[in-house]
Coordinates of C-alpha atoms and ligand atoms in Angstrom, one line a residue:
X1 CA -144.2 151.2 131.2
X2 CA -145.8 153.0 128.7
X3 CA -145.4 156.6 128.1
X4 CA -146.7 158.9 125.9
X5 CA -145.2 162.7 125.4
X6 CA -147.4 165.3 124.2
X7 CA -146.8 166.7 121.0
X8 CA -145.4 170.3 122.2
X9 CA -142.5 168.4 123.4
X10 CA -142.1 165.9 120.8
X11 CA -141.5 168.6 118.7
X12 CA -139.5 170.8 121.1
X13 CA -137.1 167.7 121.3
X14 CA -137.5 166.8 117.6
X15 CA -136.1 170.9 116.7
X16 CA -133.2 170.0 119.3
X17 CA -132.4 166.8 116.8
X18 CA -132.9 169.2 113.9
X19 CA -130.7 172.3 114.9
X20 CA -128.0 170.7 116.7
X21 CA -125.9 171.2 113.8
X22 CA -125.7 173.2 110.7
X23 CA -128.2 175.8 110.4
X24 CA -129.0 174.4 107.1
X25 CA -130.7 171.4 108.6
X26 CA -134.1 171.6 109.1
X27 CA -135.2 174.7 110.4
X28 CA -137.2 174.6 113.7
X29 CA -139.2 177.4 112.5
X30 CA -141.0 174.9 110.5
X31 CA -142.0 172.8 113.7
X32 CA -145.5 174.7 113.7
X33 CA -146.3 172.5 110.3
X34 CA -146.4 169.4 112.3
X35 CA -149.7 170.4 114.2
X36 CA -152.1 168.8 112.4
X37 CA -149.9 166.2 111.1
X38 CA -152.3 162.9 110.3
X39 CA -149.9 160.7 112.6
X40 CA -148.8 157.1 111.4
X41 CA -148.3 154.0 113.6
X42 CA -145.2 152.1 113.3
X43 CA -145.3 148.8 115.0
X44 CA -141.7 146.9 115.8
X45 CA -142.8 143.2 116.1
X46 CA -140.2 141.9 118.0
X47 CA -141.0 138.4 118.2
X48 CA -141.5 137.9 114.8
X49 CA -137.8 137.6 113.1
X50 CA -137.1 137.8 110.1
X51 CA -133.5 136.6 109.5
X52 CA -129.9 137.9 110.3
X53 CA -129.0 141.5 108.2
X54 CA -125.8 139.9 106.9
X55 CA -123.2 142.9 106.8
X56 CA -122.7 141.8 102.9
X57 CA -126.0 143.3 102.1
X58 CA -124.2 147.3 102.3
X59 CA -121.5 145.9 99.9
X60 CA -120.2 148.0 97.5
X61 CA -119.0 147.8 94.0
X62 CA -115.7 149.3 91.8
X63 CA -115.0 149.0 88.6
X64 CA -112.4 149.9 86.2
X65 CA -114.7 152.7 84.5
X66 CA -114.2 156.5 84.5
X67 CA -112.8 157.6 87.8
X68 CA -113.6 154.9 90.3
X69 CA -110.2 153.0 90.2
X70 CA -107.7 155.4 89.5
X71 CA -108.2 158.5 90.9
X72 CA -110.8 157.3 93.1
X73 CA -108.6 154.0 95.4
X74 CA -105.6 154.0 93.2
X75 CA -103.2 157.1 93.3
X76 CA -99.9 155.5 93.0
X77 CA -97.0 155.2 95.6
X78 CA -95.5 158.0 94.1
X79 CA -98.7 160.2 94.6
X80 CA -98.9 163.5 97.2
X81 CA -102.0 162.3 97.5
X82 CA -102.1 160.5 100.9
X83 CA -101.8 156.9 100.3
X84 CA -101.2 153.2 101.6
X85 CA -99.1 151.9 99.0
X86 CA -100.8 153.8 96.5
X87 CA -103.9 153.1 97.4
X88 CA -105.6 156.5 98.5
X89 CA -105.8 156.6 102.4
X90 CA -108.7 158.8 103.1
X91 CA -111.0 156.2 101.2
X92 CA -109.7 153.1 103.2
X93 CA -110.5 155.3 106.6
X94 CA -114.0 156.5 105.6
X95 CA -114.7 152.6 104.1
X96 CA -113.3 151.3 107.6
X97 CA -116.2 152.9 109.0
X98 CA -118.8 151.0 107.0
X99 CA -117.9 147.4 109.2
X100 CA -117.4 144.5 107.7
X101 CA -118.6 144.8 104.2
X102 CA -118.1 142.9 100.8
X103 CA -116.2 144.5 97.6
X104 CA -117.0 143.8 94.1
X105 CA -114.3 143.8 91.4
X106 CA -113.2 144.4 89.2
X107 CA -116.3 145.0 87.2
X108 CA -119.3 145.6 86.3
X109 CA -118.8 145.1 82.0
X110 CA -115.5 145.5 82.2
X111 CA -114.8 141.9 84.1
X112 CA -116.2 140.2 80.9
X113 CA -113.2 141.3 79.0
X114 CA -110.8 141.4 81.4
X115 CA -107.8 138.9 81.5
X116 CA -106.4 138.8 85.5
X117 CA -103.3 138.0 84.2
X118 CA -102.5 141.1 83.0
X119 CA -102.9 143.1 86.5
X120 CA -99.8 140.8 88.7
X121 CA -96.3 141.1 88.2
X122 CA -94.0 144.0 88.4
X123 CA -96.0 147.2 87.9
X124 CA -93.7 148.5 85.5
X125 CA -93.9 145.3 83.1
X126 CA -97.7 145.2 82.9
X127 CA -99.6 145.5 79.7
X128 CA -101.9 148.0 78.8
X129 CA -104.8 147.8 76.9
X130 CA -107.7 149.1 75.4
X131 CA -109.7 150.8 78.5
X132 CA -113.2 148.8 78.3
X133 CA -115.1 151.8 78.7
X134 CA -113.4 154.7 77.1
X135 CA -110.8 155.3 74.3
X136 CA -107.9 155.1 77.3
X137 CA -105.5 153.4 78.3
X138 CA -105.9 150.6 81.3
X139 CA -102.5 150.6 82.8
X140 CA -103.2 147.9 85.1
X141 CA -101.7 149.0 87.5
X142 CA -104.2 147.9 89.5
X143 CA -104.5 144.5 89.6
X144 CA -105.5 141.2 91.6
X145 CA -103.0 142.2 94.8
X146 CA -103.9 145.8 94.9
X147 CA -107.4 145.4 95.1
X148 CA -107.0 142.4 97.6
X149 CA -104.9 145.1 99.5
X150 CA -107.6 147.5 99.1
X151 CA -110.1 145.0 100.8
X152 CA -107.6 144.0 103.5
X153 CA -107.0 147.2 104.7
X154 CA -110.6 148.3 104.6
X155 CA -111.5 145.1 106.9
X156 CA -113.8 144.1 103.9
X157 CA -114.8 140.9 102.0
X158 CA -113.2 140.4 98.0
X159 CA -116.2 139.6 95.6
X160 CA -114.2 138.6 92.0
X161 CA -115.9 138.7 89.0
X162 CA -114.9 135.8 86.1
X163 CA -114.7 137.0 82.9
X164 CA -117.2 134.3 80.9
X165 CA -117.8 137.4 77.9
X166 CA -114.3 136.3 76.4
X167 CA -112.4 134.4 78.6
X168 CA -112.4 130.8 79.3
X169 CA -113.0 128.8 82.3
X170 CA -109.7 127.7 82.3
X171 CA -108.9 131.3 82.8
X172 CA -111.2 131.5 85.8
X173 CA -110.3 128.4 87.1
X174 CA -106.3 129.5 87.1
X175 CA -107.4 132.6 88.7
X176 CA -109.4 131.1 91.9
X177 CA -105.8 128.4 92.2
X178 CA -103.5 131.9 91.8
X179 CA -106.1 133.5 95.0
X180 CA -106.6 130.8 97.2
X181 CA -104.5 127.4 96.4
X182 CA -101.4 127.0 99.6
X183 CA -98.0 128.4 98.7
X184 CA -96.2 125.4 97.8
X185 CA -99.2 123.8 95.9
X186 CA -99.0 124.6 92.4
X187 CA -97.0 126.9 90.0
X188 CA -99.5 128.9 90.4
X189 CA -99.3 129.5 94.1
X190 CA -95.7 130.2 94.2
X191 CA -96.5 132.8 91.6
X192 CA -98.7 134.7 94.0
X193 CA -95.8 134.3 96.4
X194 CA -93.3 135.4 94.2
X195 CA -95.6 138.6 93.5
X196 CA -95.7 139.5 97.1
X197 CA -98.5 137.4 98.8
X198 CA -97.3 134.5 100.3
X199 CA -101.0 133.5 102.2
X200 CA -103.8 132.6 99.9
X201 CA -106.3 135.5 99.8
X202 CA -109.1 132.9 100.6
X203 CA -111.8 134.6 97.9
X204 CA -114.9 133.0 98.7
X205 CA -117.3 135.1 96.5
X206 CA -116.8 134.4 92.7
X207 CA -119.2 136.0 90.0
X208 CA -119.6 134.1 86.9
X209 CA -119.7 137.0 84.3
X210 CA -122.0 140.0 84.7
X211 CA -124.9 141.0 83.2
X212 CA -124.8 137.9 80.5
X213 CA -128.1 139.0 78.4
X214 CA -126.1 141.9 77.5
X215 CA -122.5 143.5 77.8
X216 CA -121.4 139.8 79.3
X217 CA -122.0 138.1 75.8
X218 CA -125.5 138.4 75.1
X219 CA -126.1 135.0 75.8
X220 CA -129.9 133.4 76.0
X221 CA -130.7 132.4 79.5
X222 CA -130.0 128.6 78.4
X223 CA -126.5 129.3 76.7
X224 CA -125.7 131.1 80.0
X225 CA -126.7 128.0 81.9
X226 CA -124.5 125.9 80.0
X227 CA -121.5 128.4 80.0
X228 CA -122.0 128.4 84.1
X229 CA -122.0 125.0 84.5
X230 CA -119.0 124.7 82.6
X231 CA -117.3 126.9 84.5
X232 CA -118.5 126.0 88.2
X233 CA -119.1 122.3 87.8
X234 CA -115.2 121.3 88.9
X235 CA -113.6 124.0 90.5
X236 CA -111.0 123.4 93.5
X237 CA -112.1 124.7 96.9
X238 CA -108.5 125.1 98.1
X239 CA -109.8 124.8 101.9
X240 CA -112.3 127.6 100.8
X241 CA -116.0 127.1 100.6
X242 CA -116.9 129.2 97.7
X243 CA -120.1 131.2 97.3
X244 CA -120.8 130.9 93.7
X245 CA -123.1 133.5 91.9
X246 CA -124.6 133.5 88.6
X247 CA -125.6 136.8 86.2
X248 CA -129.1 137.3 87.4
X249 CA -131.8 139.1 85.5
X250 CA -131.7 142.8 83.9
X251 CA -134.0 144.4 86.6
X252 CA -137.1 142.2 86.9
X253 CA -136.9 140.4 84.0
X254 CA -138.6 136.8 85.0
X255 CA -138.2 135.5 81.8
X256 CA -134.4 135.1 82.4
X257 CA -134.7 133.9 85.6
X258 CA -137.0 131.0 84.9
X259 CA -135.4 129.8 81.8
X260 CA -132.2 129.6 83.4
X261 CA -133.1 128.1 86.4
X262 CA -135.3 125.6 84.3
X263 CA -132.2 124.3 82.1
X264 CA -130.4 124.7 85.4
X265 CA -132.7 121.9 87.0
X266 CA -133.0 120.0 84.1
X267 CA -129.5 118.9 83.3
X268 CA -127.1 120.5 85.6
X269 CA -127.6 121.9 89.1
X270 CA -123.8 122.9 88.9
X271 CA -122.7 124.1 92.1
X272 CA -125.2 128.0 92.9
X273 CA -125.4 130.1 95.9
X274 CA -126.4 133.4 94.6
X275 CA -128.4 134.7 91.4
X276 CA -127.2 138.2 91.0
X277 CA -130.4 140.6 89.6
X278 CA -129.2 144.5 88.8
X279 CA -131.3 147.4 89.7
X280 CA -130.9 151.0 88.4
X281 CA -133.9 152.7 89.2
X282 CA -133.1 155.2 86.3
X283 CA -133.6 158.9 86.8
X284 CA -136.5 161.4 86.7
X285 CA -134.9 164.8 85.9
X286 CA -132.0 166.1 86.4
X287 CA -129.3 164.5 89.2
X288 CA -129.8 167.9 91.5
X289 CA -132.7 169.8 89.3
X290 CA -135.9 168.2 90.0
X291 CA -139.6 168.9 90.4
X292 CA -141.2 167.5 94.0
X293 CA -143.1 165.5 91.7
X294 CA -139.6 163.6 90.5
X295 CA -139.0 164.0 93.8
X296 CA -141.3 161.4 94.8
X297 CA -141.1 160.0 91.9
X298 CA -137.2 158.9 91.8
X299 CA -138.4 157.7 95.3
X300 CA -141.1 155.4 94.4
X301 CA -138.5 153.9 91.6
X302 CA -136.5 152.9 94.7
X303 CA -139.3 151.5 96.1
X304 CA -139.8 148.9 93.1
X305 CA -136.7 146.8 94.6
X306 CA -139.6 144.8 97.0
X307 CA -142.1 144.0 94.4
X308 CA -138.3 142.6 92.1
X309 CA -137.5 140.8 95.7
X310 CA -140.4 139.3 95.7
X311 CA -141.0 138.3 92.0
X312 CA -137.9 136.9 91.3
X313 CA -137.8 134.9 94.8
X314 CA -140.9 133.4 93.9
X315 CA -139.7 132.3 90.7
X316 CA -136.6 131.1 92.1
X317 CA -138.4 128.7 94.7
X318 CA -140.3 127.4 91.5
X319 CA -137.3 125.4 90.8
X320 CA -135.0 125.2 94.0
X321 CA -137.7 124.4 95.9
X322 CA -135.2 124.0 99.1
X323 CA -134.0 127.2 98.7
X324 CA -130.7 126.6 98.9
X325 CA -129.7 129.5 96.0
X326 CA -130.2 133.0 97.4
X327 CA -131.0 136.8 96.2
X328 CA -128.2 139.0 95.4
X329 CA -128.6 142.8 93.9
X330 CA -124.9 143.2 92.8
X331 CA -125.5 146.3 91.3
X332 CA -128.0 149.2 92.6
X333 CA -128.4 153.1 92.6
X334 CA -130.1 155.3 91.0
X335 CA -128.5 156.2 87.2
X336 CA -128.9 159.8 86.5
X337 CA -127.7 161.5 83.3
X338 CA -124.5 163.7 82.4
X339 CA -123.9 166.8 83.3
X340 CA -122.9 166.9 86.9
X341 CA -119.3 165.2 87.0
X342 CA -116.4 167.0 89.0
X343 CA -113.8 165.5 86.4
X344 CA -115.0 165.3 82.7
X345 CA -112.7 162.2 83.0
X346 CA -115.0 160.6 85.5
X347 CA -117.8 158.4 83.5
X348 CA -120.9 158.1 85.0
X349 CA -120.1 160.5 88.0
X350 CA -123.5 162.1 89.1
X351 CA -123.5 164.4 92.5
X352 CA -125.4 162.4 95.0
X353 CA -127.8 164.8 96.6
X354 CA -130.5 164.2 100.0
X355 CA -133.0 162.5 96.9
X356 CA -130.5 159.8 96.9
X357 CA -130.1 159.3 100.3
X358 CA -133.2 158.7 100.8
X359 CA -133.7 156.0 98.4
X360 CA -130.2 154.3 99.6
X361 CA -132.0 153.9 102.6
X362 CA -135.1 152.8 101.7
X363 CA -133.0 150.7 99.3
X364 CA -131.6 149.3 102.4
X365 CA -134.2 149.2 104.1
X366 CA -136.1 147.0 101.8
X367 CA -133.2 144.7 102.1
X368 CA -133.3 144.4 105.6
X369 CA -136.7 143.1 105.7
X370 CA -136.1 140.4 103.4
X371 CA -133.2 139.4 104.9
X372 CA -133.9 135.7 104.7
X373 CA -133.9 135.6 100.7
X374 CA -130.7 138.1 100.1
X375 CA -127.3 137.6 101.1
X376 CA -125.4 140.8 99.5
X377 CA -125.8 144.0 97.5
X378 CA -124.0 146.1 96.0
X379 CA -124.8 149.7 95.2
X380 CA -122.8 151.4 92.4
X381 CA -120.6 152.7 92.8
X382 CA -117.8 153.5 95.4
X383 CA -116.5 156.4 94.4
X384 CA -116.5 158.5 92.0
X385 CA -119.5 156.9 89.6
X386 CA -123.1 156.3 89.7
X387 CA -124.8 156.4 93.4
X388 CA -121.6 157.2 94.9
X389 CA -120.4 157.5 98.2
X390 CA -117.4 159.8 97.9
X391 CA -116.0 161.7 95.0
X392 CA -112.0 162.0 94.7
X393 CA -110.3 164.2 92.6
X394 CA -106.5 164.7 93.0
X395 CA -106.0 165.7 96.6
X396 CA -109.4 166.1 97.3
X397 CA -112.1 164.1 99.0
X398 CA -115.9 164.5 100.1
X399 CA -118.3 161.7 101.5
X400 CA -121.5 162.1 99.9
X401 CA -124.6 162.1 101.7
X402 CA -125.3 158.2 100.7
X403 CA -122.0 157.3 102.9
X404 CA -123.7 159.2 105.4
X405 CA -126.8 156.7 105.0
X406 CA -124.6 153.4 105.2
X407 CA -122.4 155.0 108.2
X408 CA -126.1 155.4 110.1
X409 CA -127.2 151.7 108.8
X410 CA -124.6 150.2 110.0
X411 CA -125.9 148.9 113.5
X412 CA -128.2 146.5 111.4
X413 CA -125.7 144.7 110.6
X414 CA -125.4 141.3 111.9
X415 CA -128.7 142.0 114.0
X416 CA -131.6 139.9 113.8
X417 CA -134.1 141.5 111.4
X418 CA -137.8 141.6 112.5
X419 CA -140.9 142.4 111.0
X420 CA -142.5 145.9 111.4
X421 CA -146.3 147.1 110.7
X422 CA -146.6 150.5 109.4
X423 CA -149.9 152.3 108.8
X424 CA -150.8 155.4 107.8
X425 CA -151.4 157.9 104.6
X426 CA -150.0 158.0 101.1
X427 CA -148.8 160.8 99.2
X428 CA -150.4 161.5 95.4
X429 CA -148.1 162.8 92.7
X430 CA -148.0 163.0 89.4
X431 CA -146.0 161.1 87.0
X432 CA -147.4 159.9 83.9
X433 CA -150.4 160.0 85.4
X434 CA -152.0 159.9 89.4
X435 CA -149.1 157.8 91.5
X436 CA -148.6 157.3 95.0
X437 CA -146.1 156.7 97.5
X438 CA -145.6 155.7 101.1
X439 CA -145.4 158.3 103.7
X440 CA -143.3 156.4 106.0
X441 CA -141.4 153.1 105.4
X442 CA -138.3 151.5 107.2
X443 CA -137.1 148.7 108.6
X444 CA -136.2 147.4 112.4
X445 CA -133.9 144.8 113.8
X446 CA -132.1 143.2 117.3
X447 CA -129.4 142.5 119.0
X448 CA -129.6 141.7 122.6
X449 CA -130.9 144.6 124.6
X450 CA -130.4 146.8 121.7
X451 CA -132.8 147.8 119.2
X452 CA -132.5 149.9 116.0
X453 CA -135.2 151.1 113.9
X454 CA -134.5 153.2 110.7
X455 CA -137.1 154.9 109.0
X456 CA -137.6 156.8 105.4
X457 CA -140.0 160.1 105.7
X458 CA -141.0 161.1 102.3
X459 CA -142.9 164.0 102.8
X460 CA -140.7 167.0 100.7
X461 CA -142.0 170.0 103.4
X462 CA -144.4 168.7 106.0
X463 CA -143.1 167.0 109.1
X464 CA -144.7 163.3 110.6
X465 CA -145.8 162.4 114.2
X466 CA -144.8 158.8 114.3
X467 CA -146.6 156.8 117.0
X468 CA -143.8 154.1 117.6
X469 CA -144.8 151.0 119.5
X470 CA -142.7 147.6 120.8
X471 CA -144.4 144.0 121.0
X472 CA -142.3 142.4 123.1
X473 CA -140.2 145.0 124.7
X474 CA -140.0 148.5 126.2
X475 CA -137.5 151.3 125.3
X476 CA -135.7 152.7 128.6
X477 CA -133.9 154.9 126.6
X478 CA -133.6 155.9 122.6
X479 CA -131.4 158.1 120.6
X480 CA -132.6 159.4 117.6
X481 CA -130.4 160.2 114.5
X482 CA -131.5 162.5 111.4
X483 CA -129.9 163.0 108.2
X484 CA -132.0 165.5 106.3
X485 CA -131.7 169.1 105.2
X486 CA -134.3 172.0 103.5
X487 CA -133.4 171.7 100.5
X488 CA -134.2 168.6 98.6
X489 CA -130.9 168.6 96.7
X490 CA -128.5 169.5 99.0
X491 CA -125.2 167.9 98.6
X492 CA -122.3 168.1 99.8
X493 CA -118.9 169.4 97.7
X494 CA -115.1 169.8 97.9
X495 CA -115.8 173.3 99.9
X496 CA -118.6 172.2 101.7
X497 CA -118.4 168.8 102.9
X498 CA -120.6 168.8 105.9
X499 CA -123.4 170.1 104.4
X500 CA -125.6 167.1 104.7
X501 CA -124.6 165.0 107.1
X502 CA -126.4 163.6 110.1
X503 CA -127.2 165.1 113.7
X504 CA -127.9 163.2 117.0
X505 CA -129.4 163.5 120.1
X506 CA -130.4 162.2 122.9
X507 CA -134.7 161.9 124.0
X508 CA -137.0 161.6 126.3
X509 CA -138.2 158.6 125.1
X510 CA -139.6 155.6 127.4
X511 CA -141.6 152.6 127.4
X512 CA -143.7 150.2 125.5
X513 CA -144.9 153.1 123.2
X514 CA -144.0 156.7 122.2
X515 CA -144.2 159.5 120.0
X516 CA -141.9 160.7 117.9
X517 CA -141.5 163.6 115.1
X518 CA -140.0 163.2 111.4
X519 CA -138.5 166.2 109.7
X520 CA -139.7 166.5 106.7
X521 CA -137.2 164.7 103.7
X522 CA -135.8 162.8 106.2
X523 CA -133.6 159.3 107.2
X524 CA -134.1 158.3 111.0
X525 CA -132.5 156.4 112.9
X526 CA -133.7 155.0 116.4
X527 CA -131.3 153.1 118.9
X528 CA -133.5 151.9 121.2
X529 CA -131.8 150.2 124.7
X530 CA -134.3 148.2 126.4
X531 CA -135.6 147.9 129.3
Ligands
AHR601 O1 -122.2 150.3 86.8 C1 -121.9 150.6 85.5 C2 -122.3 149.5 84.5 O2 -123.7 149.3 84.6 C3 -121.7 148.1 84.8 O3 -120.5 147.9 84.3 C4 -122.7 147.2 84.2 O4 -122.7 145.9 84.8 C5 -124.0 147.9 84.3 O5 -124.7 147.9 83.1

């Protein structure tokens, strides 16, 4: 049944999504702005699948670097900070909430000089060194067991970085026997026991190095390759299948990606499952002081993840033309400059504002529709850092609106993604020039009866009249979810932490088709139970 609701009430409904919480959200007063609206069709094709949204795909990333280890997950036993072992409690409850994601560890730059060793043993006995980062001390407190804790108690995946920058692949290769080889095995298993872990930790995903063409060594592609191979090519399983992953490309940089996966195919083929590109969409303007022009701009940055998707997969098939190695963006966010850090300790903390949000989830979005070529990401970071989700400073804690984003993504996950048609106008602004950006993008995906679509409106004041159609299905009834807010960089803070965060309600939705309103500046999500 097919049925279509008249604007009035679209947009009566729509201001009941909008006001059911803070005031601050966006104000029904400016539901009038919607007359007029050009409308855009979204079509949800659901017979044409994409591939499964692998819950690795939201992973996230710490590192040892300013404020995202200690301070941000590691307190201390001893802290009056609430903690699990010293691991900071109200960050394992919020990450619970994100399902079954993957980790990354320990960095990031800092795993291409970092010795596992040092982080096991007695606390009190381990050595300190020369923080990576800055001129600090890393205690190491925080080692191998902590972070596995960490992961364990979040219900999430380990992802461990090797160290190829100055370590060996002995090094590595004691490392993945000390995680995962049976107590009673070798010396090194019983040391694991010994240090409080008597089951293997069963680490599946092992990075080899990080970012190789520059703080990882600043290899060539080909002295890469032959550094990978020596490291992967004879490397225990333990009863584990590993998921190997190589240092991908510095953005979109084909160059690396097709000389190392030509000396790959000519003399190696060492064991691959994942070539790891990085993203940083960089900044335009300040992290909360921005024109609507960077505005869209920062947006459109986002945006660039398809066309790197698409590049570097095509490249990749060039050479594994059975397409066995997969897409990984172990590092994404947008990288904005000083100036807005609660700690001065806390490198590379930015406030995360609703600009951000928005491109986490078109970030994700883009992810989900090219689900059958990647198999994680990994925004950075977690906490306290670059396109964070929380920030953490002594005894206090705030979700930013990103974690807001990947809280609303989350019934993607594990769903069958499938392809979706949008039409409808662009939006001009300037930036070096005349640019343009999408009005509407998002992404749409299936399980069983259930179908969610999330959606991206760009527009920074007008509203959108979405004209949302099913091939294949019919809504009996939808929920619709908005995270948005008036002002473009609202954020939320220590004092006020709900003031961005996302409001549902229930519609009036039915049928094969319907209409539905976009607040301006806005994330949607649509759980749609059919018929
Ligand atoms: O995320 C911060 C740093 O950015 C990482 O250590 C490095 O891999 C990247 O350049």
């Amino acid at each position: 049944m097919s049925s279509r609701i008249d604007r009035r009430t679209a947009l009566a409904r729509c201001a009941q999504v909008a006001s059911a919480g803070t005031a601050s959200v966006w104000a029904p007063g400016k539901i009038a702005r919607a007359q007029g609206a050009t409308p855009i069709s979204v079509r949800v094709l659901l017979d044409e699948p994409i591939g499964r949204i692998k819950p690795a795909l939201y992973g996230q990333f710490t590192e040892h670097i300013g404020g995202v280890i200690y301070d941000g997950i590691w307190v201390g036993p001893d802290s009056k900070v609430p903690n699990i072992d010293g691991i900071r409690k109200s960050i394992v409850e919020h990450v619970r909430r994100l399902g079954k994601i993957v980790i990354r560890w320990p960095g990031g730059c800092f795993a291409d000089s970092y010795n596992w060793r040092d982080g096991i043993g007695p606390r009190n006995k381990r050595p300190r060194r020369f923080g990576r980062w800055q001129e600090d001390t890393e205690s190491n407190q925080f080692g191998t067991h902590e972070f596995l804790k960490f992961c364990r108690l979040c219900g999430a995946e380990p992802y461990l970085a090797a160290n190829v920058g100055t370590g060996t692949a002995e090094q590595f290769q004691h490392w993945v026997e000390y995680c995962n080889a049976p107590a009673g095995a070798t010396s090194l298993a019983d040391e694991r026991v010994a240090n409080g872990d008597p089951e293997p930790f069963r680490v599946r995903y092992w990075g080899v190095g990080n970012e190789s063409w520059g703080c990882g060594g600043k290899f060539t592609p080909e002295d890469y390759c032959t550094q990978y191979r020596r490291f992967t090519e004879w490397l225990p399983g333990y009863g584990v299948p590993h998921y190997l992953i190589a240092s991908g490309p510095n953005g979109n940089d084909l160059d690396w990606t097709r000389r190392f996966f030509k000396k790959w195919t000519d003399y190696a083929r060492a064991p691959l499952q994942g070539w790891a590109a990085h993203y940083y969409c960089g900044t335009t303007g300040h992290a909360l002081n921005f024109t609507r022009d960077q505005w869209y701009e920062m947006l459109e940055k986002a945006n660039r993840m398809e066309r790197l998707i698409d590049d570097q997969w095509a490249v990749m098939g060039e050479f594994d033309r059975a397409r066995k190695v997969k897409l990984l963006i172990d590092e994404w966010g947008c990288w904005h400059p000083k100036g807005t850090e609660l700690n001065p300790h806390h490198l590379f903390e930015q406030k995360s504002c609703l600009r951000d949000a928005l491109c986490a989830a078109l970030t994700l979005d883009t992810f989900n529709r090219h689900a059958n070529k990647i198999d994680m990401a990994n925004v950075a970071q977690l906490v306290n850092n670059i396109h964070t989700l929380f920030h953490a400073d002594g005894d206090k804690f705030v979700a930013t609106p990103n974690f807001y984003v990947f809280e609303m993504y989350r019934p993607h996950h594990d769903a069958q993604a499938v392809r979706m048609d949008v039409q409808g106008p662009s939006i001009s602004f300037q930036a070096n020039g005349p640019q343009k950006i999408f009005r509407v993008a998002g992404s749409a995906s299936q399980v069983d009866r259930r179908v969610t679509v999330t959606l991206v409106h760009t527009h920074a004041s007008e509203p959108a009249e979405v004209s949302l159609a099913l091939r294949g299905g019919s809504a009996d009834r939808v929920q619709q979810t908005a995270l948005t807010h008036k002002t473009l960089s609202a954020h939320n803070t220590f004092e006020n932490p709900h003031e961005v965060v996302p409001q549902t309600s229930s519609t009036a939705y039915r049928g094969a088709s319907f209409t539905c309103i976009l607040p301006p500046a806005s994330v949607t999500r649509l759980d749609i139970a059919l018929a």
